[in-house]
mmCIF file of C-alpha atoms in Angstrom:
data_model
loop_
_atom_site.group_PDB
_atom_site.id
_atom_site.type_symbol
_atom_site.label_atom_id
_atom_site.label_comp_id
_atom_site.label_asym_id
_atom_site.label_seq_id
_atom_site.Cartn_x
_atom_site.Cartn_y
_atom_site.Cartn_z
ATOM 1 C CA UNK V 1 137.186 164.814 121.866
ATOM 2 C CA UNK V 2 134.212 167.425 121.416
ATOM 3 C CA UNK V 3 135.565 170.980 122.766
ATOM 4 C CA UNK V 4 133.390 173.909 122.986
ATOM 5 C CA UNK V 5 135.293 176.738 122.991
ATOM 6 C CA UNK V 6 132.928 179.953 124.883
ATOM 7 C CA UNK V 7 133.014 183.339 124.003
ATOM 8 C CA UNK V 8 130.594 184.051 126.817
ATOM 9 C CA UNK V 9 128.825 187.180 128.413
ATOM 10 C CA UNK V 10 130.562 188.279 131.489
ATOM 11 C CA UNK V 11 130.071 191.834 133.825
ATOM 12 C CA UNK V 12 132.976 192.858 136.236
ATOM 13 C CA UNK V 13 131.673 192.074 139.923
ATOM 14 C CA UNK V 14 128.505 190.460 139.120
ATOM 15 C CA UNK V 15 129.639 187.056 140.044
ATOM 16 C CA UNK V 16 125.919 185.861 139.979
ATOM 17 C CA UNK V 17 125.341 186.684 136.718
ATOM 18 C CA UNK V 18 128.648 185.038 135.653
ATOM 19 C CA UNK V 19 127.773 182.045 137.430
ATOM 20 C CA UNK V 20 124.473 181.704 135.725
ATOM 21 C CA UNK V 21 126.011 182.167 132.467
ATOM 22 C CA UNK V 22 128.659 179.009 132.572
ATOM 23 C CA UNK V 23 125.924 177.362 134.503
ATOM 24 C CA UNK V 24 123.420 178.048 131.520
ATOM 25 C CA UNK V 25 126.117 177.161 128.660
ATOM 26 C CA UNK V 26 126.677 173.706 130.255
ATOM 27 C CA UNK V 27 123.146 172.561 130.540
ATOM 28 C CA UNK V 28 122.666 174.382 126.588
ATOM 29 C CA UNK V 29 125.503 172.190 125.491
ATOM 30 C CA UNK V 30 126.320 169.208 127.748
ATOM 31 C CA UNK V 31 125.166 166.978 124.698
ATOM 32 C CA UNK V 32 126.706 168.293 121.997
ATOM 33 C CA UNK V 33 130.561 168.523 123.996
ATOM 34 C CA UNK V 34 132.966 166.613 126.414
ATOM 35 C CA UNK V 35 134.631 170.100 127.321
ATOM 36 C CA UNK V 36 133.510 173.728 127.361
ATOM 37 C CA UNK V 37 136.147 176.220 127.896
ATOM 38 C CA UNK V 38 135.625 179.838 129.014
ATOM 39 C CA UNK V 39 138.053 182.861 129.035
ATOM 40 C CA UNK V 40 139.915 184.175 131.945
ATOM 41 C CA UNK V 41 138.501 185.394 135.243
ATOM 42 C CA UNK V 42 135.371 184.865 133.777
ATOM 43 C CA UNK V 43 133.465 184.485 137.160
ATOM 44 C CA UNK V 44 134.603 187.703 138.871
ATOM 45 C CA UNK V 45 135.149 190.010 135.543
ATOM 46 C CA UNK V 46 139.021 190.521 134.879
ATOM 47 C CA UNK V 47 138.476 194.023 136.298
ATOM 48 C CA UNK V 48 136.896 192.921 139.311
ATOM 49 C CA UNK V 49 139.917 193.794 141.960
ATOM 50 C CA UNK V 50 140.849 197.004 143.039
ATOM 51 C CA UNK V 51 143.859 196.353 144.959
ATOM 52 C CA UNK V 52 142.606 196.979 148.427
ATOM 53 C CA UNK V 53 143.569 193.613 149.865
ATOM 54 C CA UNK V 54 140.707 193.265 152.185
ATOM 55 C CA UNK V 55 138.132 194.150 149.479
ATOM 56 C CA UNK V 56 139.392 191.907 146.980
ATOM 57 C CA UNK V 57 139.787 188.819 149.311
ATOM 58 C CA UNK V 58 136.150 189.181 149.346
ATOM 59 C CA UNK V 59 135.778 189.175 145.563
ATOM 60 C CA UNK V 60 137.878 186.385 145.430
ATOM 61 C CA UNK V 61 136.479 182.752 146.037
ATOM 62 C CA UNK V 62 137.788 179.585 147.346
ATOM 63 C CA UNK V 63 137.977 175.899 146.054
ATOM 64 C CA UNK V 64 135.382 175.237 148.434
ATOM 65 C CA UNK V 65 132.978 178.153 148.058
ATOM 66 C CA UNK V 66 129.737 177.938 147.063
ATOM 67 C CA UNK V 67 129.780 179.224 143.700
ATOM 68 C CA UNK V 68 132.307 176.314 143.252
ATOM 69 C CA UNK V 69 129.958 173.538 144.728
ATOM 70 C CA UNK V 70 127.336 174.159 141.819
ATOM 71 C CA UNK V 71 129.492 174.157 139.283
ATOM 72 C CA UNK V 72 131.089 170.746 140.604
ATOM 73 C CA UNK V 73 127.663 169.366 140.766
ATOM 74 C CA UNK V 74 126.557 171.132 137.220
ATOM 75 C CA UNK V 75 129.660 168.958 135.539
ATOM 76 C CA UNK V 76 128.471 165.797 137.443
ATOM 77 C CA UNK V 77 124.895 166.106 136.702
ATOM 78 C CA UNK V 78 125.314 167.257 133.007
ATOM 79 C CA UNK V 79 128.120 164.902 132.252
ATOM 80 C CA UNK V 80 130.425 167.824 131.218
ATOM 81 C CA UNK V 81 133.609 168.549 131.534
ATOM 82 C CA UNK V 82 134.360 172.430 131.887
ATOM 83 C CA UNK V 83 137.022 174.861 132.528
ATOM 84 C CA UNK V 84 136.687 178.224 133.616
ATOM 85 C CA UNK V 85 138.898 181.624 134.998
ATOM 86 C CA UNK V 86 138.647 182.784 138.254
ATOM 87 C CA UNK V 87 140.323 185.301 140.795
ATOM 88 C CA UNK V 88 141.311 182.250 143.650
ATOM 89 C CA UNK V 89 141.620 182.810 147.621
ATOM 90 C CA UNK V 90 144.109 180.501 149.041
ATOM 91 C CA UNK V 91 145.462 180.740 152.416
ATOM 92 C CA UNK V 92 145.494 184.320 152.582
ATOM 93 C CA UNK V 93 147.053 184.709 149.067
ATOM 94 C CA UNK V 94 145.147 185.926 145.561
ATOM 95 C CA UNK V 95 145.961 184.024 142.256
ATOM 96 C CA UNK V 96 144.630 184.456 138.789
ATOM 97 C CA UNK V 97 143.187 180.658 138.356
ATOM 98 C CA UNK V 98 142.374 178.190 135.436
ATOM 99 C CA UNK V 99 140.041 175.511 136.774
ATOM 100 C CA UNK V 100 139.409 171.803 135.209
ATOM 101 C CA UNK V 101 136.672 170.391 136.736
ATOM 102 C CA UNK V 102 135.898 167.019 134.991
ATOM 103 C CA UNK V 103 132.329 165.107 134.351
ATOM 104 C CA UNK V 104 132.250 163.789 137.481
ATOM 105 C CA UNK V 105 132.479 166.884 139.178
ATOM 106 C CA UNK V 106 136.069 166.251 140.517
ATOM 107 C CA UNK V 107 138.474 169.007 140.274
ATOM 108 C CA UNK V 108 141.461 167.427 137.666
ATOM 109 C CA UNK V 109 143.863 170.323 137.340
ATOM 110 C CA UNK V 110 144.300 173.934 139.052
ATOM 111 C CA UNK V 111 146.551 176.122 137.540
ATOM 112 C CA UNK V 112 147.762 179.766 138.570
ATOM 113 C CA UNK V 113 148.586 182.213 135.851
ATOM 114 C CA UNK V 114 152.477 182.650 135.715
ATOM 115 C CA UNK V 115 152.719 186.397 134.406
ATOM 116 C CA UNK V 116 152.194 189.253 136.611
ATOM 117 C CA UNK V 117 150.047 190.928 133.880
ATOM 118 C CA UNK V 118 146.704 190.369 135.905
ATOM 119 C CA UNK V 119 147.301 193.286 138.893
ATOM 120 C CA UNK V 120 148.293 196.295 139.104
ATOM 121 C CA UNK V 121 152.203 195.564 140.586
ATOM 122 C CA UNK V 122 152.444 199.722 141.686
ATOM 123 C CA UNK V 123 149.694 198.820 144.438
ATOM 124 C CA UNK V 124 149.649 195.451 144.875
ATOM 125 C CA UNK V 125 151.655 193.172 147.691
ATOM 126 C CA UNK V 126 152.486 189.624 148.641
ATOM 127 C CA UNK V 127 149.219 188.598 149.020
ATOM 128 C CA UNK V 128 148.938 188.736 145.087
ATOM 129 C CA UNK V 129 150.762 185.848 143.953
ATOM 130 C CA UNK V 130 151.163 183.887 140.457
ATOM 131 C CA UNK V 131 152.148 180.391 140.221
ATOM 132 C CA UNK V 132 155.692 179.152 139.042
ATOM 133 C CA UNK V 133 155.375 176.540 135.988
ATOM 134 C CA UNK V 134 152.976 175.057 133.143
ATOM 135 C CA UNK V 135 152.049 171.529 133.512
ATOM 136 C CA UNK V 136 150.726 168.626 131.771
ATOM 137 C CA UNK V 137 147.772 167.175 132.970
ATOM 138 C CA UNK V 138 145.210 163.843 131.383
ATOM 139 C CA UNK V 139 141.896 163.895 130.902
ATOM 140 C CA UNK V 140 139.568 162.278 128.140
ATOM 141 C CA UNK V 141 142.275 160.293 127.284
ATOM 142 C CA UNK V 142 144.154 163.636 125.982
ATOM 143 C CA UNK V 143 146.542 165.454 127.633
ATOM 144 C CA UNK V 144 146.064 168.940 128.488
ATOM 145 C CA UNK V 145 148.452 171.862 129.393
ATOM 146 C CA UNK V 146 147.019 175.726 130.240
ATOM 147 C CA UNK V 147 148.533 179.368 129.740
ATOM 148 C CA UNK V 148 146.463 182.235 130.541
ATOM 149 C CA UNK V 149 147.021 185.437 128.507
ATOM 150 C CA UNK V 150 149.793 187.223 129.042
ATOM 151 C CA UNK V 151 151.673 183.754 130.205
ATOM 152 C CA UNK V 152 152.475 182.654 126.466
ATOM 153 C CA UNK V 153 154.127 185.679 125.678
ATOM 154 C CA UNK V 154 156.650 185.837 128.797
ATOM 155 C CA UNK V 155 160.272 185.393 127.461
ATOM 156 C CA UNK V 156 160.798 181.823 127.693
ATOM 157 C CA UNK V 157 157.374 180.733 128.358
ATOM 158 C CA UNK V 158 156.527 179.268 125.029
ATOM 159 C CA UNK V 159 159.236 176.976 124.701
ATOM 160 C CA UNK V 160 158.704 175.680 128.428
ATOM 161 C CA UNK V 161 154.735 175.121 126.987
ATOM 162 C CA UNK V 162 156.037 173.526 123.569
ATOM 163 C CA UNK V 163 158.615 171.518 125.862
ATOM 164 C CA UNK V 164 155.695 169.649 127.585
ATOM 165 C CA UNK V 165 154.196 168.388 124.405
ATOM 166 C CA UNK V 166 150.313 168.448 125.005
ATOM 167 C CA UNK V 167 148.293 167.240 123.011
ATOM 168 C CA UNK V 168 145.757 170.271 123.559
ATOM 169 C CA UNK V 169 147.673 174.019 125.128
ATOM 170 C CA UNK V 170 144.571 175.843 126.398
ATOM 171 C CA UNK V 171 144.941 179.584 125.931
ATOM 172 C CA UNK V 172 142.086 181.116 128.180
ATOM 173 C CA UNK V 173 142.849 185.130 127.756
ATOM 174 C CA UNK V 174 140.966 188.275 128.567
ATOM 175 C CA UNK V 175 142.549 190.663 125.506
ATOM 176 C CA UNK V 176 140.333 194.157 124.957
ATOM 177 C CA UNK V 177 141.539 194.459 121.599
ATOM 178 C CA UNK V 178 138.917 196.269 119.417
ATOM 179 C CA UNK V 179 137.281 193.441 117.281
ATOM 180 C CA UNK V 180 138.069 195.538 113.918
ATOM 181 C CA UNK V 181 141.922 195.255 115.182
ATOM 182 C CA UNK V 182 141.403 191.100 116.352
ATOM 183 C CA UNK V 183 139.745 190.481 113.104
ATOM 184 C CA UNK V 184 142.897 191.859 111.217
ATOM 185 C CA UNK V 185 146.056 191.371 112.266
ATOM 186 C CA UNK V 186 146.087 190.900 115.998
ATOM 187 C CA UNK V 187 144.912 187.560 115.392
ATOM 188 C CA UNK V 188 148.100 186.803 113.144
ATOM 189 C CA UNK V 189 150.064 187.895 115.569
ATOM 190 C CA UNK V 190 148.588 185.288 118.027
ATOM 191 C CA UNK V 191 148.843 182.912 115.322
ATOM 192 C CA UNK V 192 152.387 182.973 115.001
ATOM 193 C CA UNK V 193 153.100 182.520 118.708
ATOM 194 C CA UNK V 194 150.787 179.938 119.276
ATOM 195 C CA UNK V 195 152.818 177.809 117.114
ATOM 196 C CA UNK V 196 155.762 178.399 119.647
ATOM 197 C CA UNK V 197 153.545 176.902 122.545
ATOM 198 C CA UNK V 198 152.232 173.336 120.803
ATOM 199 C CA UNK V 199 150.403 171.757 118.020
ATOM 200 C CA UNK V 200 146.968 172.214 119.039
ATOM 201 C CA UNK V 201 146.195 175.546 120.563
ATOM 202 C CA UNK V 202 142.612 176.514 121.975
ATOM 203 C CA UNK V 203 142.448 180.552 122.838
ATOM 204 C CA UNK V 204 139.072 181.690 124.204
ATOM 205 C CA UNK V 205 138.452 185.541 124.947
ATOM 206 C CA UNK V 206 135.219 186.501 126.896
ATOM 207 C CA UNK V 207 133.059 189.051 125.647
ATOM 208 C CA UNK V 208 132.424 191.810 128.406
ATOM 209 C CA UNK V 209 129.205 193.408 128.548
ATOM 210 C CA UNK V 210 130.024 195.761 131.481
ATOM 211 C CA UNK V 211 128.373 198.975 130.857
ATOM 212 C CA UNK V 212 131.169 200.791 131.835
ATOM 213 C CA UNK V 213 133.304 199.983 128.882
ATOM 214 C CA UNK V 214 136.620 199.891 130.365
ATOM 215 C CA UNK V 215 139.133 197.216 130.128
ATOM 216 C CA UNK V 216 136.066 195.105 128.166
ATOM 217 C CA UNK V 217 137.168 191.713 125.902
ATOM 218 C CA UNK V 218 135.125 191.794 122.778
ATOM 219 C CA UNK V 219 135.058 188.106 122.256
ATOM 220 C CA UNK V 220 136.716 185.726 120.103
ATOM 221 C CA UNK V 221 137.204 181.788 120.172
ATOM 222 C CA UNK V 222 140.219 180.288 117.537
ATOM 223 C CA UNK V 223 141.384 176.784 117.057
ATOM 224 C CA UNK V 224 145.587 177.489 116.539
ATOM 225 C CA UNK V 225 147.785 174.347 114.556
ATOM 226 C CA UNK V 226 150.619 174.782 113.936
ATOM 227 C CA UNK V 227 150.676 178.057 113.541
ATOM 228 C CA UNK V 228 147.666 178.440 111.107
ATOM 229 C CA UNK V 229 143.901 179.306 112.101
ATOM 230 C CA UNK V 230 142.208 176.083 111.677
ATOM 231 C CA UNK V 231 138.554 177.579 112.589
ATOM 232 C CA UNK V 232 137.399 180.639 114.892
ATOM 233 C CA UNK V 233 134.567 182.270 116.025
ATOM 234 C CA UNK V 234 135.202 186.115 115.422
ATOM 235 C CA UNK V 235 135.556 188.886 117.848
ATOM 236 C CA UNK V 236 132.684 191.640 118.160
ATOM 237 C CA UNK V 237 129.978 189.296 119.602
ATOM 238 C CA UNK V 238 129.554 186.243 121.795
ATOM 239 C CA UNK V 239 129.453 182.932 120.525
ATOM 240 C CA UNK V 240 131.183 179.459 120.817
ATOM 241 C CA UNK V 241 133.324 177.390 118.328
ATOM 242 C CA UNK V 242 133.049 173.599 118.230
ATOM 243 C CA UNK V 243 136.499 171.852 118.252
ATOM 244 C CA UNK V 244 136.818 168.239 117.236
ATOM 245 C CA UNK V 245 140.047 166.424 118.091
ATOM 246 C CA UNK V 246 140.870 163.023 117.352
#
């Protein structure tokens, strides 16, 4: 399987030009992949919520929404699969979301992110919610298991990942780490506990462009076996790293 790992452009609260981008990115490389994969939150920003529950219900979006719709129909009519992170409404509640959609457009796995590390837990309330467990999931004929930042470093979160043995764990983050520290020995450090999670580990980090500066990922796509960095795509600039898995 051809996975495209995306290091992609994203703004806080400019949901249209996040849109664009995945929408852009699949069309640029529908033919060269079976699976792009961007970073967390990637279609709001990760700093997109403020913690006023009315105001971010209305940043948030809904399976059914229509930023959703196109890129359901973007998957089907490019023949791509893609997964992407975004801040989910659901019945009243607010997750921190990992979508699969597959090349048909069908939705194949939703996941909620497991750590409290998205929000702001001094001001938030019930209506911010995280999901309760990892799970394994087929597509491709691969299977497929997600963790979303902070998830893979919550006591006894790796060895529930490792426990599922997936073939691919996909480790969509949002980390602001300056790219001089990533480059060094952040990256290591990530290293060493992706080998706690699974074999093959696929971490994507978006790179921010909000003009603001605060909170903003720098970028950085790595292919994580066993432990060791197979391939990456550095942090400091957007960009995309091909992974082949047989």
């Amino acid at each position: 399987m051809r996975i495209l790992l995306a290091a992609a452009p994203v703004i806080h609260r400019e949901q249209a030009f996040n849109l664009q981008t995945i929408l852009e990115y699949m069309k640029t490389y529908c033919e060269r992949a079976e699976l792009i994969v961007f970073g967390e939150a990637v279609l709001q920003g990760f700093n997109s919520l403020c913690w006023h529950y009315e105001e971010d219900r209305a940043v948030a979006v809904a399976l059914t929404d229509a930023s959703i719709v196109k890129i359901r129909a973007a998957a089907k009519r490019r023949h791509i699969a893609v997964s992407f992170g975004m801040i989910e409404r659901r019945s009243g509640s607010l997750y921190s979301t990992q979508l699969f959609i597959g090349a048909d457009g069908e939705i194949v796995n939703v996941f909620h992110r497991v750590s409290p590390g998205w929000k702001d837990r001094s001001q938030t309330d019930g209506h911010y919610r995280e999901g309760a467990r990892f799970e394994k999931f087929s597509y491709g004929g691969k299977t497929f298991a997600v963790g979303l930042c902070g998830d893979l470093w919550t006591e006894g979160r790796p060895e529930e990942m490792k426990a599922l043995s997936a073939d691919v764990v996909l480790w969509p983050v949002w980390c602001d780490y300056p790219a001089s520290e990533w480059n060094g020995a952040v990256r290591q450090e990530y290293a060493c506990q992706a080998a706690l999670c699974g074999h093959d580990v696929l971490l994507v980090n978006p790179f921010c462009t909000d003009p603001e500066g605060a909170g903003n990922a720098a970028g950085a796509c790595v292919h994580f076996r066993d432990g060791a960095i197979v391939r990456e795509h550095p942090s400091g600039r957007p960009g995309v790293l091909m992974v082949t898995l047989e």
